[in-house]
Amino acid sequence: MKNQTLTKTSIKHQPSGQFEETRFEKIHNIVFANSVNGSICVAQEIADLIKSKQVKNELCILGLATGSSPIKVYEELVRMHNEEGLSFKNVVTFNLDEYYPMDKSSVHSYYYFMHQHLFNHIDIDPENINIPSGTISTEELHQYCIDYDLKIKEYGGLDFQLLGIGRTGHIGFNEPGSHYNSGTRSITLDHLTRVDAATSFLGIDKVPKKAITMGIGTVKKAKRIILLAWGHNKASIVKKTIEGDITPDVPASYLQEHNNVTFILNDEASQELTRIKTPWLVGPCIWSDQLISKAIVWLCDLTKKSILKLTDKDYNDNGMSSLLVQEGSAYDINIKMFNKLQHTITGWPGGKPDADDSSRPERANPHKKRVLIFSPHPDDDVISMGGTFDRLVEQGHEVHIAYQTSGNIAVSDHEALKYAEVIKDMTPNDAEIDLVIKGLNSKKGDIEDVIEVRKLKGLIRKRESFAATRFLGVPDKNVHFLNLPFYETGTIKKNPISKVDIDIVADLISETKPHQIYAAGDLADPHGTHKVCLDAIFAALEKLKPNGYMDDCWVWLYRGAWHEWDIDQIDMAVPMSPDQVLRKRRAIFYHQSQKDGVMFQGNDTREFWVRAEERNNETAVKYHQLGLADYAALEAFKRYYY
Ligand code: F6R
């Protein structure tokens, strides 16, 4: 059952691997359209459990997780407490893990996390909260862990365990190699886990190397287990866990042996499951145009053939005979697919004047379009669509750029100090710059910057942006810095999107009245700035839709620095010559504060310009392998219909 807001009873565990559509799967799982719907259902199940225990005058023993995955479940539980009177008086909690060593008061501690997201907002008795202590001495640690398990046992075991999953396949911090009957213990964190935590710790060096975690054995004894996984970057480990063999290399795979576990996924996290990625291998499917494209790209990859070389046998041998029945012969399907892909390619992203546009991605008219490019951070425009941006300006369109956030937290302190000292040398009596220098020099640890420092960091990014937009030929008056308020917290954690953010975006659209909008379509990123920026645009489009001028506005989504559209999702592919690739590189280079060991590198060690070039080249290579022309690079876009 896919893409639905399921009712509370429908997330009940069912045996998996017994039916045609799940025969590859060994763990019951439900896919939701988004993480909010999924989280609400999970919170409802927890609330029902708490209430059923209340009726019987019993304690409800919950095992809880931290990390980004359960945040919305906790939000919903807090809402139920505030608005529906859900009480936690009969609840006892045991958290899965804590970094070691780690002080309770640190913003990085799981103690802090749990209080910030849940415990401070509900009526749980503080005595009933159990979180492994990150300050226990090494001598006491062994016994402490044994006692943690014993305490759970004394309460009669966990009634319910909430889990997330790490990209290593860890549950709790049971990293690869963990034994299936392990108890609570101290462990060494996997490098990948530390890389994933590096952003919130502001650098991998600051991520602790060890942790205390409940064991696999402890978790597996829970009467009911729900594991949450959201987002594209969980898709591959989710597939290994659900479909692969039970192995210590993927500790979460031990859950295959539990008889009451459900994985709650969103669309992106489910993408690698066989029944979703290649449904034709599982059973009969409805061949939509989108599915046909997806299947053909997959078949070409599997057979190492270009589209026009695929034969009836290739289709038949690989679960696609029903497509042959529907569409005729391989020859017919191949030609249709080849033309479809061919028609995505255009050197005229703003439409080709005076040309037949019936099979082009963009309209020919009006010849000169007003174009509004939204860039979540001040460099996403050039990183993700620098070549297309360049062509749009060169082809005479009125191009506007809107930088949605200041991007100030991504400027390092030493970069800011360099600028501050130059300003100080030029204007020794400037009181504000004294505050900046003082703020930077007295900063200890990863506390948030004082307002003057944030201002300077934002200005550095602003000036870098102007350098790039001027290089590409955009007049300064067409460059808009929106400084959306949701971003301005001075820390990684941002405020929720508000009406003010949406209005700022909507006002710019209604002032500009664009024929084309470009936006970063990182739909897979569940919490990040790109997703919030996109939500602000979608909300603004919804608001402006009744205005007549919006009928003439097409929206194109590019992908940010992190990943690219799949070939079958691409509606417009803009080629770049080797020279244009170099121009794009230069435009990215103007964003100097984001070069050479940047603060928010993510889990990809390549610099942004390298990622962009390699990705655009990969798209070009894929098109070529499918039998289309051989370009140096292609930028890809998907049209968004609102
Ligand atoms: C947290 C925990 C971890 C996380 C996992 C996923 O208490 O034990 O196993 O659940 O690392 O983290 P997120 O949810 O941040 O992707």
XYZ file of C-alpha atoms and ligand atoms in Angstrom:
658
model
C 0.000 0.000 0.000
C 1.735 3.160 -1.174
C 1.449 6.915 -0.863
C -1.457 7.008 1.474
C -2.171 8.444 4.840
C -2.841 5.177 6.566
C -5.177 4.799 9.462
C -3.845 3.858 12.862
C -4.866 0.212 12.573
C -3.202 -0.298 9.225
C 0.363 -0.068 10.497
C -0.152 -3.282 12.479
C 2.517 -5.864 11.831
C 1.878 -8.388 9.078
C 4.071 -11.296 8.095
C 6.166 -10.392 5.073
C 7.668 -12.363 2.238
C 4.522 -14.409 1.710
C 2.785 -12.600 -1.079
C 3.714 -12.000 -4.677
C 4.343 -8.310 -4.175
C 6.553 -8.779 -1.123
C 8.286 -12.026 -1.963
C 11.696 -10.336 -1.945
C 11.030 -8.792 1.445
C 11.704 -10.323 4.826
C 10.511 -7.455 7.009
C 7.041 -5.945 7.074
C 7.209 -2.364 5.832
C 4.852 0.448 4.909
C 5.698 3.281 2.555
C 4.244 6.728 3.163
C 4.261 9.639 0.750
C 6.157 11.682 3.315
C 7.709 11.480 6.742
C 4.991 13.591 8.381
C 2.185 11.145 7.550
C 4.337 8.213 8.664
C 5.330 9.886 11.923
C 1.733 10.731 12.807
C 0.698 7.072 12.445
C 3.603 5.912 14.596
C 2.813 8.479 17.289
C -0.783 7.277 17.208
C 0.303 3.685 17.787
C 2.453 4.771 20.749
C -0.392 6.846 22.190
C -2.813 3.909 21.836
C -0.362 1.675 23.660
C 0.085 4.172 26.499
C -3.688 4.535 26.850
C -4.348 0.792 26.738
C -1.866 0.386 29.584
C -3.499 3.229 31.524
C -6.853 1.437 31.380
C -5.220 -1.632 32.912
C -3.334 0.499 35.446
C -0.028 -0.695 34.033
C 3.242 0.987 33.218
C 4.134 1.432 29.559
C 7.828 0.742 28.893
C 9.111 2.557 25.820
C 12.509 2.247 24.139
C 13.317 5.532 22.431
C 15.709 6.720 19.736
C 17.316 10.050 18.891
C 18.552 11.474 15.564
C 16.608 13.165 12.814
C 14.234 10.257 12.139
C 11.986 10.343 15.257
C 11.715 14.139 15.594
C 8.258 14.383 14.031
C 6.980 11.430 16.080
C 7.971 13.325 19.225
C 6.404 16.527 17.870
C 3.133 14.676 17.365
C 3.257 13.106 20.850
C 3.813 16.559 22.350
C 0.868 17.874 20.321
C -1.317 15.023 21.594
C -0.254 15.824 25.147
C -1.086 19.531 24.742
C -4.236 19.271 22.677
C -5.723 15.886 23.497
C -4.585 15.425 27.086
C -2.385 12.387 26.398
C -0.641 11.714 29.698
C 2.783 10.121 30.136
C 2.413 9.546 33.875
C 2.471 5.756 33.401
C 5.373 5.839 30.936
C 8.918 4.645 31.642
C 11.492 5.286 28.924
C 14.847 3.743 28.078
C 16.910 5.491 25.463
C 18.958 3.460 23.056
C 22.250 5.217 23.349
C 24.501 8.132 24.276
C 27.854 9.317 23.005
C 30.773 8.533 25.288
C 32.193 10.552 26.838
C 29.458 13.157 26.727
C 28.225 15.676 29.246
C 24.466 15.895 29.788
C 24.536 19.656 29.317
C 26.164 19.524 25.865
C 23.858 20.405 22.987
C 25.209 17.279 21.300
C 24.159 14.923 24.075
C 21.219 12.634 23.530
C 20.115 13.671 27.015
C 19.759 17.237 25.712
C 18.062 16.034 22.525
C 15.414 14.017 24.359
C 14.593 16.841 26.726
C 14.465 19.404 23.944
C 12.217 17.316 21.692
C 10.068 15.419 24.171
C 10.629 15.270 27.904
C 10.495 19.027 28.605
C 7.057 19.216 27.007
C 5.187 16.285 28.561
C 4.176 15.159 32.054
C 6.547 12.202 32.371
C 7.980 11.628 35.846
C 11.724 12.493 35.546
C 12.434 9.397 37.653
C 11.032 7.293 34.830
C 13.507 8.585 32.252
C 16.525 6.366 31.562
C 19.269 7.494 29.201
C 22.727 5.892 29.231
C 25.108 8.217 31.032
C 27.957 9.633 28.981
C 29.908 10.563 32.108
C 30.150 7.213 33.864
C 33.767 6.362 34.689
C 35.496 3.706 32.592
C 35.871 1.527 35.694
C 32.136 1.558 36.357
C 31.086 1.266 32.725
C 30.910 -2.511 32.445
C 28.644 -2.961 35.478
C 26.640 0.133 34.515
C 25.718 -1.478 31.178
C 24.731 -4.768 32.816
C 22.546 -2.823 35.242
C 20.871 -0.913 32.371
C 19.725 -4.216 30.835
C 18.712 -5.573 34.230
C 16.574 -2.531 34.906
C 14.713 -3.035 31.600
C 14.185 -6.670 32.539
C 12.874 -5.748 36.001
C 10.196 -3.631 34.345
C 9.144 -6.697 32.347
C 10.988 -5.714 29.149
C 10.246 -3.077 26.529
C 6.664 -2.921 25.336
C 7.685 -0.878 22.337
C 11.001 0.074 20.760
C 11.380 2.985 18.330
C 14.412 2.807 16.038
C 16.171 4.733 13.301
C 18.765 3.165 11.029
C 22.252 4.405 10.237
C 23.792 4.134 6.778
C 26.070 1.433 8.207
C 22.956 -0.568 9.073
C 23.321 0.211 12.759
C 20.350 0.217 15.104
C 21.110 2.032 18.311
C 24.857 2.288 17.874
C 25.243 -1.413 17.113
C 27.707 -0.987 14.295
C 28.643 -3.693 11.754
C 30.183 -6.648 13.558
C 27.723 -6.477 16.460
C 26.623 -9.837 17.780
C 22.981 -10.813 17.536
C 22.622 -11.394 21.267
C 24.770 -8.455 22.408
C 23.662 -6.537 25.493
C 24.093 -2.900 26.451
C 27.771 -2.001 26.133
C 30.276 0.598 24.999
C 31.268 0.492 21.342
C 33.471 2.302 18.825
C 31.546 4.276 16.233
C 31.961 3.374 12.577
C 33.725 6.020 10.478
C 30.616 6.480 8.293
C 28.490 7.127 11.374
C 30.947 9.804 12.470
C 30.929 11.335 8.990
C 27.135 11.525 9.133
C 27.283 13.216 12.544
C 30.040 15.626 11.463
C 27.701 18.360 10.211
C 25.914 18.791 13.515
C 29.199 18.640 15.441
C 30.735 21.168 12.998
C 33.515 18.844 11.894
C 34.361 15.148 12.131
C 37.189 15.821 14.592
C 34.611 16.890 17.163
C 32.440 13.765 16.854
C 33.106 11.373 19.760
C 34.711 8.084 18.795
C 32.722 5.968 21.238
C 29.211 5.501 22.529
C 27.154 3.403 24.916
C 24.382 1.495 23.208
C 21.681 -0.998 24.051
C 22.611 -4.284 22.410
C 20.892 -6.099 19.573
C 19.724 -8.678 22.112
C 18.223 -5.927 24.280
C 16.382 -4.381 21.327
C 15.179 -7.699 19.957
C 13.457 -8.568 23.219
C 11.045 -5.648 22.759
C 7.484 -6.824 22.212
C 6.920 -4.437 19.315
C 9.492 -2.630 17.169
C 9.031 0.202 14.689
C 11.976 1.422 12.639
C 11.761 4.758 10.835
C 13.741 5.577 7.701
C 13.334 8.757 5.690
C 15.159 10.035 2.655
C 17.134 8.976 -0.336
C 20.349 8.299 1.563
C 18.698 5.504 3.558
C 17.335 3.708 0.473
C 20.253 1.389 -0.097
C 20.662 0.216 3.522
C 16.879 -0.215 3.804
C 16.965 -2.578 0.815
C 19.903 -4.560 2.241
C 18.137 -4.861 5.594
C 14.757 -5.881 4.228
C 15.817 -8.062 1.315
C 19.346 -9.224 2.127
C 20.634 -12.064 4.264
C 20.895 -11.788 8.034
C 24.470 -10.730 8.635
C 26.520 -8.901 11.281
C 27.644 -6.611 8.414
C 24.127 -5.130 8.490
C 23.097 -5.300 12.159
C 19.543 -4.143 11.401
C 19.094 -7.358 9.359
C 18.823 -9.210 12.691
C 15.344 -7.684 12.899
C 14.238 -10.182 10.233
C 14.002 -12.658 13.115
C 11.605 -10.523 15.157
C 7.948 -11.413 14.850
C 6.455 -7.974 15.422
C 8.529 -5.398 13.596
C 7.397 -2.834 11.030
C 9.575 -0.467 9.022
C 7.947 2.871 8.282
C 9.481 4.429 5.174
C 8.854 7.461 3.041
C 8.878 7.315 -0.743
C 12.569 8.146 -1.053
C 13.751 5.598 1.500
C 11.786 2.857 -0.312
C 13.214 3.553 -3.759
C 15.690 0.657 -3.829
C 13.202 -2.038 -2.785
C 12.733 -4.472 -5.662
C 8.970 -4.059 -5.746
C 9.404 -0.305 -6.148
C 12.603 -0.009 -8.184
C 11.868 -2.819 -10.628
C 8.218 -3.811 -10.107
C 8.213 -5.759 -13.375
C 10.458 -8.312 -11.657
C 7.863 -8.865 -8.947
C 4.547 -9.214 -10.749
C 2.149 -7.656 -13.224
C 2.375 -3.874 -13.377
C 0.525 -0.990 -14.943
C 2.829 0.436 -17.610
C 2.611 4.203 -17.236
C 4.891 6.351 -19.446
C 7.093 7.062 -16.437
C 7.430 3.358 -15.597
C 8.223 2.483 -19.208
C 11.062 5.026 -19.237
C 12.383 3.767 -15.931
C 12.277 0.147 -17.110
C 14.032 0.854 -20.413
C 16.850 2.815 -18.778
C 17.263 -0.085 -16.352
C 17.205 -2.663 -19.170
C 19.870 -0.775 -21.138
C 22.049 -0.677 -18.060
C 21.546 -4.390 -17.416
C 22.195 -5.513 -20.987
C 24.836 -2.838 -21.642
C 22.989 -1.930 -24.839
C 21.740 1.363 -26.223
C 17.962 1.823 -26.571
C 17.742 1.114 -30.287
C 19.596 -2.181 -29.884
C 17.182 -3.740 -27.387
C 15.403 -6.819 -28.732
C 12.128 -8.606 -27.969
C 14.210 -11.236 -26.178
C 15.784 -8.618 -23.892
C 12.310 -7.447 -22.848
C 10.972 -10.989 -22.457
C 13.947 -12.275 -20.484
C 13.709 -9.477 -17.951
C 10.114 -9.445 -16.790
C 8.879 -6.954 -19.389
C 6.907 -9.188 -21.736
C 3.655 -7.500 -20.734
C 5.130 -4.250 -22.031
C 5.709 -5.896 -25.393
C 2.092 -7.024 -25.396
C 0.927 -3.490 -24.613
C 3.203 -1.575 -26.985
C 3.782 -3.949 -29.916
C 7.393 -4.861 -30.636
C 10.741 -3.882 -29.139
C 11.246 -1.808 -32.281
C 8.150 0.323 -31.531
C 8.997 0.765 -27.859
C 12.624 1.606 -28.623
C 11.813 4.316 -31.164
C 9.262 5.914 -28.840
C 11.704 5.977 -25.929
C 14.591 7.214 -28.066
C 12.510 10.132 -29.359
C 11.257 10.952 -25.902
C 14.793 11.248 -24.559
C 16.014 13.061 -27.664
C 13.311 15.674 -27.122
C 14.533 16.439 -23.615
C 17.796 17.807 -25.048
C 17.898 21.511 -25.846
C 20.538 24.185 -26.081
C 17.697 26.714 -25.677
C 16.520 26.382 -22.071
C 14.414 29.539 -22.447
C 12.811 28.198 -25.665
C 14.112 28.539 -29.233
C 12.737 31.637 -30.973
C 10.880 31.066 -34.239
C 11.247 27.302 -34.019
C 8.609 24.599 -33.997
C 8.305 23.925 -30.281
C 5.921 20.979 -30.429
C 8.603 18.531 -29.339
C 10.853 20.877 -27.382
C 10.872 21.075 -23.577
C 10.175 24.868 -23.543
C 7.831 27.192 -25.458
C 9.233 29.389 -28.201
C 7.084 32.340 -27.080
C 7.607 34.842 -25.706
C 11.047 35.048 -27.300
C 12.489 37.004 -24.419
C 11.403 35.520 -21.156
C 11.618 36.782 -17.617
C 13.444 34.086 -15.687
C 13.649 33.790 -11.918
C 16.295 31.423 -10.537
C 15.869 30.540 -6.876
C 19.041 29.452 -5.128
C 18.668 28.127 -1.539
C 22.250 29.046 -0.597
C 24.269 31.720 -2.370
C 26.076 29.246 -4.658
C 23.514 26.589 -5.615
C 22.596 28.498 -8.775
C 26.045 28.200 -10.326
C 26.850 24.759 -8.880
C 23.663 23.154 -10.092
C 22.723 25.076 -13.219
C 25.644 27.383 -14.001
C 25.710 26.286 -17.657
C 21.985 26.840 -18.169
C 22.159 30.128 -16.292
C 24.940 31.234 -18.654
C 22.912 30.262 -21.727
C 19.786 32.028 -20.495
C 21.706 35.294 -20.080
C 23.544 34.845 -23.361
C 20.282 34.155 -25.208
C 18.937 37.513 -24.055
C 16.418 36.580 -21.385
C 15.826 38.872 -18.405
C 17.407 36.714 -15.717
C 16.791 37.366 -12.017
C 18.501 35.461 -9.216
C 16.999 35.105 -5.765
C 19.302 33.874 -3.010
C 16.884 32.521 -0.472
C 19.150 32.347 2.574
C 22.212 34.268 3.663
C 24.286 31.072 3.974
C 26.149 32.781 6.802
C 26.774 29.737 8.980
C 28.830 28.101 6.227
C 31.605 30.701 6.421
C 34.414 29.541 8.685
C 35.667 31.732 11.538
C 39.147 32.059 10.086
C 37.705 33.210 6.729
C 35.576 35.804 8.526
C 38.534 36.970 10.627
C 40.601 37.513 7.477
C 37.942 39.902 6.094
C 37.388 41.547 9.478
C 41.077 42.324 9.839
C 41.254 43.807 6.357
C 38.318 46.075 7.223
C 39.988 46.963 10.510
C 43.206 47.884 8.676
C 41.227 50.148 6.335
C 38.943 51.711 8.962
C 40.699 51.461 12.350
C 37.975 53.448 14.133
C 35.032 51.327 13.062
C 33.336 50.181 16.293
C 31.284 47.470 14.594
C 34.339 45.710 13.217
C 35.829 45.710 16.728
C 32.756 43.770 17.865
C 33.227 41.301 15.009
C 36.890 40.708 15.861
C 36.107 40.425 19.552
C 33.235 38.035 18.811
C 35.464 35.813 16.683
C 38.473 35.851 18.988
C 36.478 35.112 22.114
C 34.419 32.310 20.555
C 34.857 29.053 22.404
C 33.638 25.780 20.937
C 30.755 25.653 18.530
C 28.482 28.221 20.135
C 26.502 30.477 17.848
C 28.072 33.638 16.434
C 27.262 37.083 17.773
C 25.018 39.062 15.469
C 27.846 41.242 14.070
C 29.825 38.149 13.047
C 26.771 36.653 11.381
C 26.295 39.900 9.495
C 29.885 39.869 8.201
C 29.653 36.210 7.195
C 26.427 36.905 5.293
C 28.054 39.875 3.557
C 31.023 37.765 2.476
C 28.652 35.364 0.754
C 26.686 38.242 -0.748
C 29.785 39.761 -2.349
C 30.920 36.363 -3.641
C 27.508 35.967 -5.259
C 27.753 39.347 -6.959
C 31.158 38.378 -8.329
C 29.631 35.271 -9.917
C 26.463 36.941 -11.245
C 28.494 39.820 -12.718
C 30.801 37.304 -14.372
C 27.738 35.704 -15.972
C 26.435 39.117 -17.054
C 23.485 39.721 -14.738
C 22.887 43.363 -13.732
C 23.083 43.878 -9.950
C 19.486 45.115 -9.851
C 18.322 41.625 -10.861
C 20.095 39.966 -7.960
C 17.853 39.577 -4.910
C 18.969 38.578 -1.419
C 15.898 37.322 0.413
C 17.558 36.435 3.744
C 14.602 34.239 4.663
C 14.068 34.492 8.429
C 13.664 30.729 9.039
C 17.404 30.364 8.386
C 18.630 33.138 10.675
C 19.161 31.199 13.907
C 22.947 31.303 13.828
C 22.986 27.508 14.278
C 22.417 24.434 12.135
C 18.968 23.950 13.577
C 16.621 26.270 11.710
C 13.248 27.708 12.627
C 10.184 26.183 10.998
C 9.076 27.856 7.786
C 6.571 30.655 8.449
C 4.143 32.887 6.590
C 6.812 35.606 6.513
C 9.172 33.338 4.532
C 6.430 32.375 2.101
C 5.319 35.997 1.642
C 8.857 37.148 0.845
C 9.097 34.515 -1.909
C 5.581 35.251 -3.183
C 6.229 39.011 -3.281
C 9.293 38.540 -5.457
C 7.418 36.253 -7.851
C 4.530 38.708 -8.168
C 6.942 41.626 -8.714
C 8.945 39.753 -11.358
C 6.049 37.909 -13.045
C 8.426 35.311 -14.462
C 7.780 33.048 -17.450
C 10.189 30.546 -15.978
C 11.112 29.716 -12.413
C 14.068 27.492 -11.594
C 14.249 25.985 -8.102
C 16.345 23.426 -6.230
C 14.215 20.285 -6.201
C 15.937 18.340 -3.466
C 12.766 16.595 -2.453
C 14.719 13.789 -0.836
C 16.298 15.881 1.864
C 13.886 15.593 4.823
C 15.045 18.437 7.040
C 17.599 20.446 5.159
C 17.570 24.030 4.009
C 16.926 23.050 0.379
C 13.705 21.301 1.295
C 12.478 24.240 3.376
C 13.357 26.665 0.579
C 11.442 24.510 -1.887
C 8.460 24.283 0.462
C 8.433 28.095 0.606
C 8.330 28.262 -3.210
C 5.601 25.609 -3.491
C 3.508 27.437 -0.891
C 4.042 30.752 -2.716
C 3.005 29.171 -6.039
C -0.136 27.804 -4.439
C -0.936 31.247 -3.098
C -0.303 33.026 -6.405
C -1.933 30.428 -8.649
C -5.240 32.326 -9.050
C -3.362 35.293 -10.600
C -3.630 35.226 -14.387
C 0.073 35.844 -15.030
C 0.916 32.544 -13.333
C -0.727 30.617 -16.192
C 2.291 31.587 -18.249
C 4.884 30.571 -15.660
C 6.618 27.213 -15.970
C 8.613 25.780 -13.093
C 11.796 23.756 -13.598
C 13.498 21.881 -10.779
C 17.237 21.359 -10.700
C 19.015 19.205 -8.156
C 21.410 20.608 -5.623
C 25.009 19.784 -4.922
C 24.178 16.341 -3.581
C 22.562 14.211 -6.244
C 21.000 14.246 -9.724
C 17.675 13.354 -11.328
C 17.410 9.811 -12.634
C 17.429 9.722 -16.432
C 13.756 8.734 -16.601
C 12.796 11.776 -14.500
C 14.495 14.336 -16.754
C 12.233 16.628 -18.810
C 14.946 19.021 -20.019
C 18.662 18.331 -20.495
C 20.867 21.288 -21.378
C 24.217 20.397 -22.994
C 27.468 22.198 -22.265
C 30.544 22.384 -24.459
C 33.985 21.931 -22.824
C 34.373 25.742 -22.818
C 31.036 26.208 -21.089
C 32.092 23.674 -18.467
C 35.106 25.881 -17.750
C 32.951 29.024 -17.524
C 30.718 27.263 -15.025
C 33.779 26.263 -13.019
C 34.941 29.881 -12.908
C 31.546 31.057 -11.708
C 31.668 28.489 -8.876
C 35.218 29.577 -7.970
C 33.955 33.061 -7.087
C 32.384 31.441 -4.024
C 35.753 31.321 -2.378
C 34.523 30.808 1.182
C 33.038 27.495 0.015
C 36.276 26.168 -1.442
C 39.123 24.169 0.085
C 37.785 22.212 3.034
C 34.407 23.848 3.489
C 32.420 23.620 6.700
C 29.461 21.696 5.347
C 31.035 19.216 3.041
C 28.474 16.467 3.719
C 29.647 12.912 3.227
C 31.235 13.591 -0.142
C 34.868 14.694 0.094
C 34.926 16.241 -3.401
C 34.761 20.014 -3.681
C 31.518 21.428 -5.049
C 32.897 22.304 -8.487
C 34.298 18.775 -8.869
C 30.989 17.239 -7.865
C 29.132 19.463 -10.319
C 31.463 18.633 -13.201
C 31.484 14.922 -12.501
C 27.740 14.816 -12.155
C 27.043 16.757 -15.356
C 29.528 14.535 -17.137
C 27.877 11.391 -15.759
C 24.502 12.501 -17.122
C 26.096 13.095 -20.525
C 27.753 9.664 -20.453
C 24.449 8.009 -19.546
C 22.667 9.723 -22.460
C 25.448 8.596 -24.763
C 25.276 5.016 -23.489
C 21.560 5.041 -24.246
C 22.482 5.900 -27.830
C 22.094 9.675 -27.842
C 24.714 12.265 -28.833
C 28.023 12.452 -26.973
C 28.146 15.739 -25.008
C 30.835 16.957 -22.592
C 28.217 17.665 -19.923
C 24.461 17.915 -19.401
C 22.479 19.806 -16.774
C 19.179 18.166 -15.949
C 15.756 19.558 -15.014
C 12.365 18.183 -14.149
C 9.235 20.190 -14.784
C 7.015 20.841 -11.790
C 3.283 21.205 -12.408
C 1.444 23.216 -9.781
C 19.830 7.170 17.757
C 20.366 5.939 17.223
C 20.808 5.776 15.825
C 19.974 6.567 14.826
C 20.529 6.378 13.410
C 19.767 7.202 12.393
O 19.432 7.032 19.092
O 20.494 5.020 17.971
O 20.746 4.409 15.490
O 18.656 6.130 14.886
O 21.869 6.760 13.382
O 19.973 8.551 12.629
P 19.093 9.661 11.871
O 17.703 9.452 12.344
O 19.649 10.966 12.352
O 19.265 9.407 10.425
